[in-house]
mmCIF file of C-alpha atoms in Angstrom:
data_model
loop_
_atom_site.group_PDB
_atom_site.id
_atom_site.type_symbol
_atom_site.label_atom_id
_atom_site.label_comp_id
_atom_site.label_asym_id
_atom_site.label_seq_id
_atom_site.Cartn_x
_atom_site.Cartn_y
_atom_site.Cartn_z
ATOM 1 C CA ILE A 514 2.103 -38.077 65.724
ATOM 2 C CA VAL A 515 0.605 -34.630 64.824
ATOM 3 C CA ILE A 516 -0.232 -35.130 61.175
ATOM 4 C CA SER A 517 -1.270 -38.795 61.524
ATOM 5 C CA LEU A 518 -4.702 -40.160 62.532
ATOM 6 C CA PRO A 519 -5.213 -41.096 66.222
ATOM 7 C CA SER A 520 -3.934 -44.542 67.120
ATOM 8 C CA ARG A 521 -4.265 -46.910 70.008
ATOM 9 C CA ARG A 522 -0.405 -47.346 70.091
ATOM 10 C CA HIS A 523 1.522 -45.309 72.536
ATOM 11 C CA PHE A 524 3.137 -42.263 71.049
ATOM 12 C CA TRP A 525 6.774 -43.413 71.763
ATOM 13 C CA SER A 526 6.132 -46.523 69.496
ATOM 14 C CA ARG A 527 5.020 -44.290 66.712
ATOM 15 C CA LEU A 528 8.215 -42.082 66.798
ATOM 16 C CA PRO A 529 10.810 -42.860 64.045
ATOM 17 C CA PRO A 530 14.125 -44.310 65.264
ATOM 18 C CA PHE A 531 16.332 -41.552 66.857
ATOM 19 C CA LYS A 532 19.256 -42.034 64.383
ATOM 20 C CA ARG A 533 17.003 -41.880 61.266
ATOM 21 C CA ALA A 534 15.161 -38.837 62.712
ATOM 22 C CA PHE A 535 18.478 -37.066 63.580
ATOM 23 C CA ASP A 536 20.039 -37.866 60.222
ATOM 24 C CA ALA A 537 17.015 -36.512 58.451
ATOM 25 C CA THR A 538 16.410 -33.326 60.494
ATOM 26 C CA TRP A 539 19.715 -32.096 61.795
ATOM 27 C CA LYS A 540 20.426 -29.963 58.737
ATOM 28 C CA PRO A 541 16.833 -28.463 58.448
ATOM 29 C CA VAL A 542 16.834 -27.749 62.192
ATOM 30 C CA ALA A 543 20.260 -25.972 61.931
ATOM 31 C CA LEU A 544 18.896 -23.990 58.825
ATOM 32 C CA TYR A 545 15.762 -22.969 60.758
ATOM 33 C CA TRP A 546 17.825 -21.955 63.751
ATOM 34 C CA LEU A 547 20.230 -19.900 61.623
ATOM 35 C CA ALA A 548 17.302 -18.206 59.898
ATOM 36 C CA ALA A 549 15.722 -17.393 63.290
ATOM 37 C CA GLU A 550 18.898 -16.034 64.641
ATOM 38 C CA VAL A 551 19.668 -13.865 61.530
ATOM 39 C CA THR A 552 16.107 -12.440 61.675
ATOM 40 C CA ARG A 553 16.430 -11.849 65.415
ATOM 41 C CA TRP A 554 19.812 -9.993 65.185
ATOM 42 C CA LEU A 555 19.326 -8.236 61.878
ATOM 43 C CA PRO A 556 17.080 -5.459 63.146
ATOM 44 C CA LEU A 557 19.550 -4.648 65.883
ATOM 45 C CA GLY A 558 22.393 -4.602 63.454
ATOM 46 C CA LEU A 559 20.405 -2.432 61.023
ATOM 47 C CA ALA A 560 19.380 -0.098 63.829
ATOM 48 C CA TRP A 561 23.200 0.271 64.747
ATOM 49 C CA VAL A 562 24.179 0.818 61.099
ATOM 50 C CA LEU A 563 21.458 3.504 60.668
ATOM 51 C CA ARG A 564 22.402 4.955 64.103
ATOM 52 C CA VAL A 565 18.885 4.783 65.424
ATOM 53 C CA LYS A 566 18.854 6.292 68.903
ATOM 54 C CA ILE A 567 16.514 4.408 71.337
ATOM 55 C CA PRO A 568 14.577 6.774 73.532
ATOM 56 C CA ASN A 569 15.628 6.826 77.167
ATOM 57 C CA PHE A 570 13.828 7.522 80.439
ATOM 58 C CA ASP A 571 15.167 10.106 82.903
ATOM 59 C CA ASN A 572 15.126 9.705 86.670
ATOM 60 C CA ASN A 573 11.524 11.014 86.950
ATOM 61 C CA GLY A 574 10.288 8.250 84.584
ATOM 62 C CA LYS A 575 9.723 10.631 81.616
ATOM 63 C CA MET A 576 10.902 9.727 78.165
ATOM 64 C CA GLU A 577 13.526 11.943 76.612
ATOM 65 C CA LEU A 578 12.128 12.872 73.255
ATOM 66 C CA ASP A 579 15.238 14.580 71.740
ATOM 67 C CA GLY A 580 16.296 12.883 68.492
ATOM 68 C CA LEU A 581 12.692 11.710 67.674
ATOM 69 C CA ASP A 582 12.341 13.499 64.333
ATOM 70 C CA ALA A 583 10.921 12.360 61.057
ATOM 71 C CA ALA A 584 14.134 10.674 60.049
ATOM 72 C CA TRP A 585 13.955 8.541 63.228
ATOM 73 C CA PHE A 586 10.465 7.327 62.232
ATOM 74 C CA VAL A 587 11.430 6.644 58.603
ATOM 75 C CA LYS A 588 14.490 4.536 59.774
ATOM 76 C CA GLY A 589 12.203 2.689 62.254
ATOM 77 C CA ALA A 590 9.658 1.897 59.491
ATOM 78 C CA ALA A 591 12.477 0.729 57.247
ATOM 79 C CA ILE A 592 13.716 -1.579 59.961
ATOM 80 C CA VAL A 593 10.237 -3.007 60.561
ATOM 81 C CA VAL A 594 9.623 -3.578 56.816
ATOM 82 C CA PHE A 595 13.065 -5.146 56.448
ATOM 83 C CA THR A 596 12.417 -7.447 59.429
ATOM 84 C CA ILE A 597 9.081 -8.491 58.033
ATOM 85 C CA PHE A 598 10.740 -9.335 54.636
ATOM 86 C CA ALA A 599 13.517 -11.231 56.381
ATOM 87 C CA SER A 600 10.889 -13.219 58.285
ATOM 88 C CA VAL A 601 8.861 -14.121 55.122
ATOM 89 C CA PHE A 602 11.882 -14.923 53.007
ATOM 90 C CA LEU A 603 14.149 -16.621 55.678
ATOM 91 C CA ILE A 604 12.076 -18.075 58.517
ATOM 92 C CA ILE A 605 9.018 -19.264 56.608
ATOM 93 C CA PRO A 606 10.993 -21.139 53.943
ATOM 94 C CA ALA A 607 13.252 -22.742 56.627
ATOM 95 C CA LYS A 608 10.128 -23.745 58.609
ATOM 96 C CA VAL A 609 8.569 -25.151 55.466
ATOM 97 C CA ILE A 610 11.702 -27.227 54.700
ATOM 98 C CA LEU A 611 11.818 -28.537 58.267
ATOM 99 C CA VAL A 612 8.119 -29.513 58.430
ATOM 100 C CA ARG A 613 8.338 -31.219 55.035
ATOM 101 C CA VAL A 614 11.419 -33.237 55.936
ATOM 102 C CA GLN A 615 9.688 -34.245 59.269
ATOM 103 C CA ALA A 616 6.605 -35.247 57.245
ATOM 104 C CA SER A 617 8.572 -37.406 54.939
ATOM 105 C CA LEU A 618 9.658 -39.511 58.053
ATOM 106 C CA LEU A 619 6.086 -40.642 58.554
ATOM 107 C CA PRO A 620 5.868 -44.409 58.198
ATOM 108 C CA VAL A 621 3.932 -45.793 55.151
ATOM 109 C CA GLU A 622 1.377 -47.611 57.405
ATOM 110 C CA GLU A 623 0.281 -44.390 59.131
ATOM 111 C CA ASP A 624 -2.628 -42.526 57.620
ATOM 112 C CA THR A 625 -2.468 -38.788 57.687
ATOM 113 C CA VAL A 626 -5.147 -36.297 58.781
ATOM 114 C CA ILE A 627 -4.711 -34.318 55.551
ATOM 115 C CA PRO A 628 -3.637 -36.411 52.505
ATOM 116 C CA PHE A 629 -0.447 -35.292 50.804
ATOM 117 C CA ASP A 630 2.090 -36.628 48.212
ATOM 118 C CA ARG A 631 4.259 -38.750 50.543
ATOM 119 C CA SER A 632 6.690 -39.488 47.758
ATOM 120 C CA PHE A 633 7.277 -35.698 47.246
ATOM 121 C CA GLU A 634 6.881 -36.079 43.493
ATOM 122 C CA GLY A 635 8.972 -39.236 43.474
ATOM 123 C CA LYS A 636 11.873 -37.635 45.303
ATOM 124 C CA VAL A 637 11.717 -40.008 48.385
ATOM 125 C CA GLU A 638 13.057 -43.447 47.807
ATOM 126 C CA PRO A 639 12.092 -45.875 50.524
ATOM 127 C CA ALA A 640 14.987 -47.149 52.622
ATOM 128 C CA ILE A 641 14.043 -50.788 51.583
ATOM 129 C CA VAL A 642 15.121 -50.171 48.042
ATOM 130 C CA GLY A 643 18.322 -48.378 48.979
ATOM 131 C CA GLY A 644 17.110 -44.793 49.446
ATOM 132 C CA LYS A 645 17.334 -42.611 52.524
ATOM 133 C CA GLY A 646 13.633 -42.891 53.244
ATOM 134 C CA TYR A 647 13.203 -39.148 53.663
ATOM 135 C CA VAL A 648 13.308 -36.070 51.550
ATOM 136 C CA SER A 649 16.400 -33.923 51.310
ATOM 137 C CA ILE A 650 16.454 -30.083 51.995
ATOM 138 C CA ALA A 651 16.705 -29.299 48.226
ATOM 139 C CA ASP A 652 13.919 -31.726 47.274
ATOM 140 C CA ALA A 653 11.696 -30.431 50.090
ATOM 141 C CA TRP A 654 12.069 -26.981 48.736
ATOM 142 C CA GLU A 655 11.797 -27.837 45.041
ATOM 143 C CA THR A 656 8.541 -29.747 45.661
ATOM 144 C CA PHE A 657 6.873 -26.746 47.361
ATOM 145 C CA SER A 658 4.811 -25.360 44.547
ATOM 146 C CA ARG A 659 3.985 -21.736 44.016
ATOM 147 C CA THR A 660 0.320 -22.351 44.822
ATOM 148 C CA ALA A 661 1.254 -23.996 48.137
ATOM 149 C CA TRP A 662 3.556 -20.939 48.862
ATOM 150 C CA ARG A 663 0.676 -18.594 48.071
ATOM 151 C CA ARG A 664 -1.700 -20.606 50.334
ATOM 152 C CA LEU A 665 0.732 -20.660 53.119
ATOM 153 C CA LEU A 666 1.262 -16.829 52.918
ATOM 154 C CA ILE A 667 -2.496 -16.277 52.887
ATOM 155 C CA LEU A 668 -2.744 -18.403 56.017
ATOM 156 C CA TYR A 669 -0.055 -16.385 57.793
ATOM 157 C CA VAL A 670 -1.859 -13.223 56.923
ATOM 158 C CA LYS A 671 -5.135 -14.659 58.199
ATOM 159 C CA VAL A 672 -3.489 -15.715 61.474
ATOM 160 C CA PHE A 673 -1.956 -12.246 61.833
ATOM 161 C CA LEU A 674 -5.257 -10.540 61.241
ATOM 162 C CA VAL A 675 -7.144 -12.784 63.645
ATOM 163 C CA SER A 676 -4.391 -12.084 66.240
ATOM 164 C CA MET A 677 -4.646 -8.395 65.693
ATOM 165 C CA VAL A 678 -8.421 -8.532 66.110
ATOM 166 C CA GLY A 679 -7.948 -10.433 69.377
ATOM 167 C CA VAL A 680 -5.458 -7.764 70.544
ATOM 168 C CA LEU A 681 -7.909 -5.016 69.623
ATOM 169 C CA ILE A 682 -10.759 -6.749 71.484
ATOM 170 C CA THR A 683 -8.580 -7.252 74.519
ATOM 171 C CA ALA A 684 -7.512 -3.519 74.451
ATOM 172 C CA ALA A 685 -11.098 -2.472 73.972
ATOM 173 C CA LEU A 686 -11.987 -4.299 77.114
ATOM 174 C CA LEU A 687 -8.935 -3.344 79.191
ATOM 175 C CA VAL A 688 -8.319 0.282 78.218
ATOM 176 C CA PRO A 689 -11.758 1.586 79.583
ATOM 177 C CA GLN A 690 -11.063 -0.307 82.867
ATOM 178 C CA ILE A 691 -7.589 1.244 83.206
ATOM 179 C CA VAL A 692 -8.962 4.634 82.589
ATOM 180 C CA VAL A 693 -11.679 4.327 85.132
ATOM 181 C CA ILE A 694 -9.321 2.956 87.693
ATOM 182 C CA ALA A 695 -6.736 5.679 86.989
ATOM 183 C CA LYS A 696 -9.514 8.399 87.457
ATOM 184 C CA LYS A 697 -10.658 6.890 90.791
ATOM 185 C CA THR A 698 -7.252 6.456 92.295
ATOM 186 C CA GLU A 699 -5.362 9.210 94.184
ATOM 187 C CA ARG A 700 -1.680 9.424 94.636
ATOM 188 C CA VAL A 701 -0.470 9.261 98.175
ATOM 189 C CA ASN A 702 2.952 10.637 99.199
#
């Protein structure tokens, strides 16, 4: 529905049969879930192995800064870099595989918004001639070329940069307001 052109038919009539969709996507969904969970818990495990102490707040609301030395910042930077690499090399490939398998379920009679090789370099055999009718995990990954991988990473970098610009613009608008409000308010006991 997302990658095909608009149609007068209702969306539920355009969905593939449940059993076929389940058979095609349960492994890629499980792979994507596993990649997301590993990437989520990996930084915490790495912080535990490196014995990175998380700063606490005392009863007055002030942060206790003992233990925040240069080694703490180096370990923190290593965890961030490791997390980014895990995301790039675990989550993105798993997502690519899932989306490509889902795209292979698109019926032949549906036209797509962006044309792509619907046979996945001849790897997809239609169900009519005895094939599965969708691409496997291995074939979905093998048919994803280096140029497509590069384009996807460039897209992720662009989305990240646009998001950071949005955050900076929002901060530039909100921080002065917060400063003005903080200066004008008085604490009442």
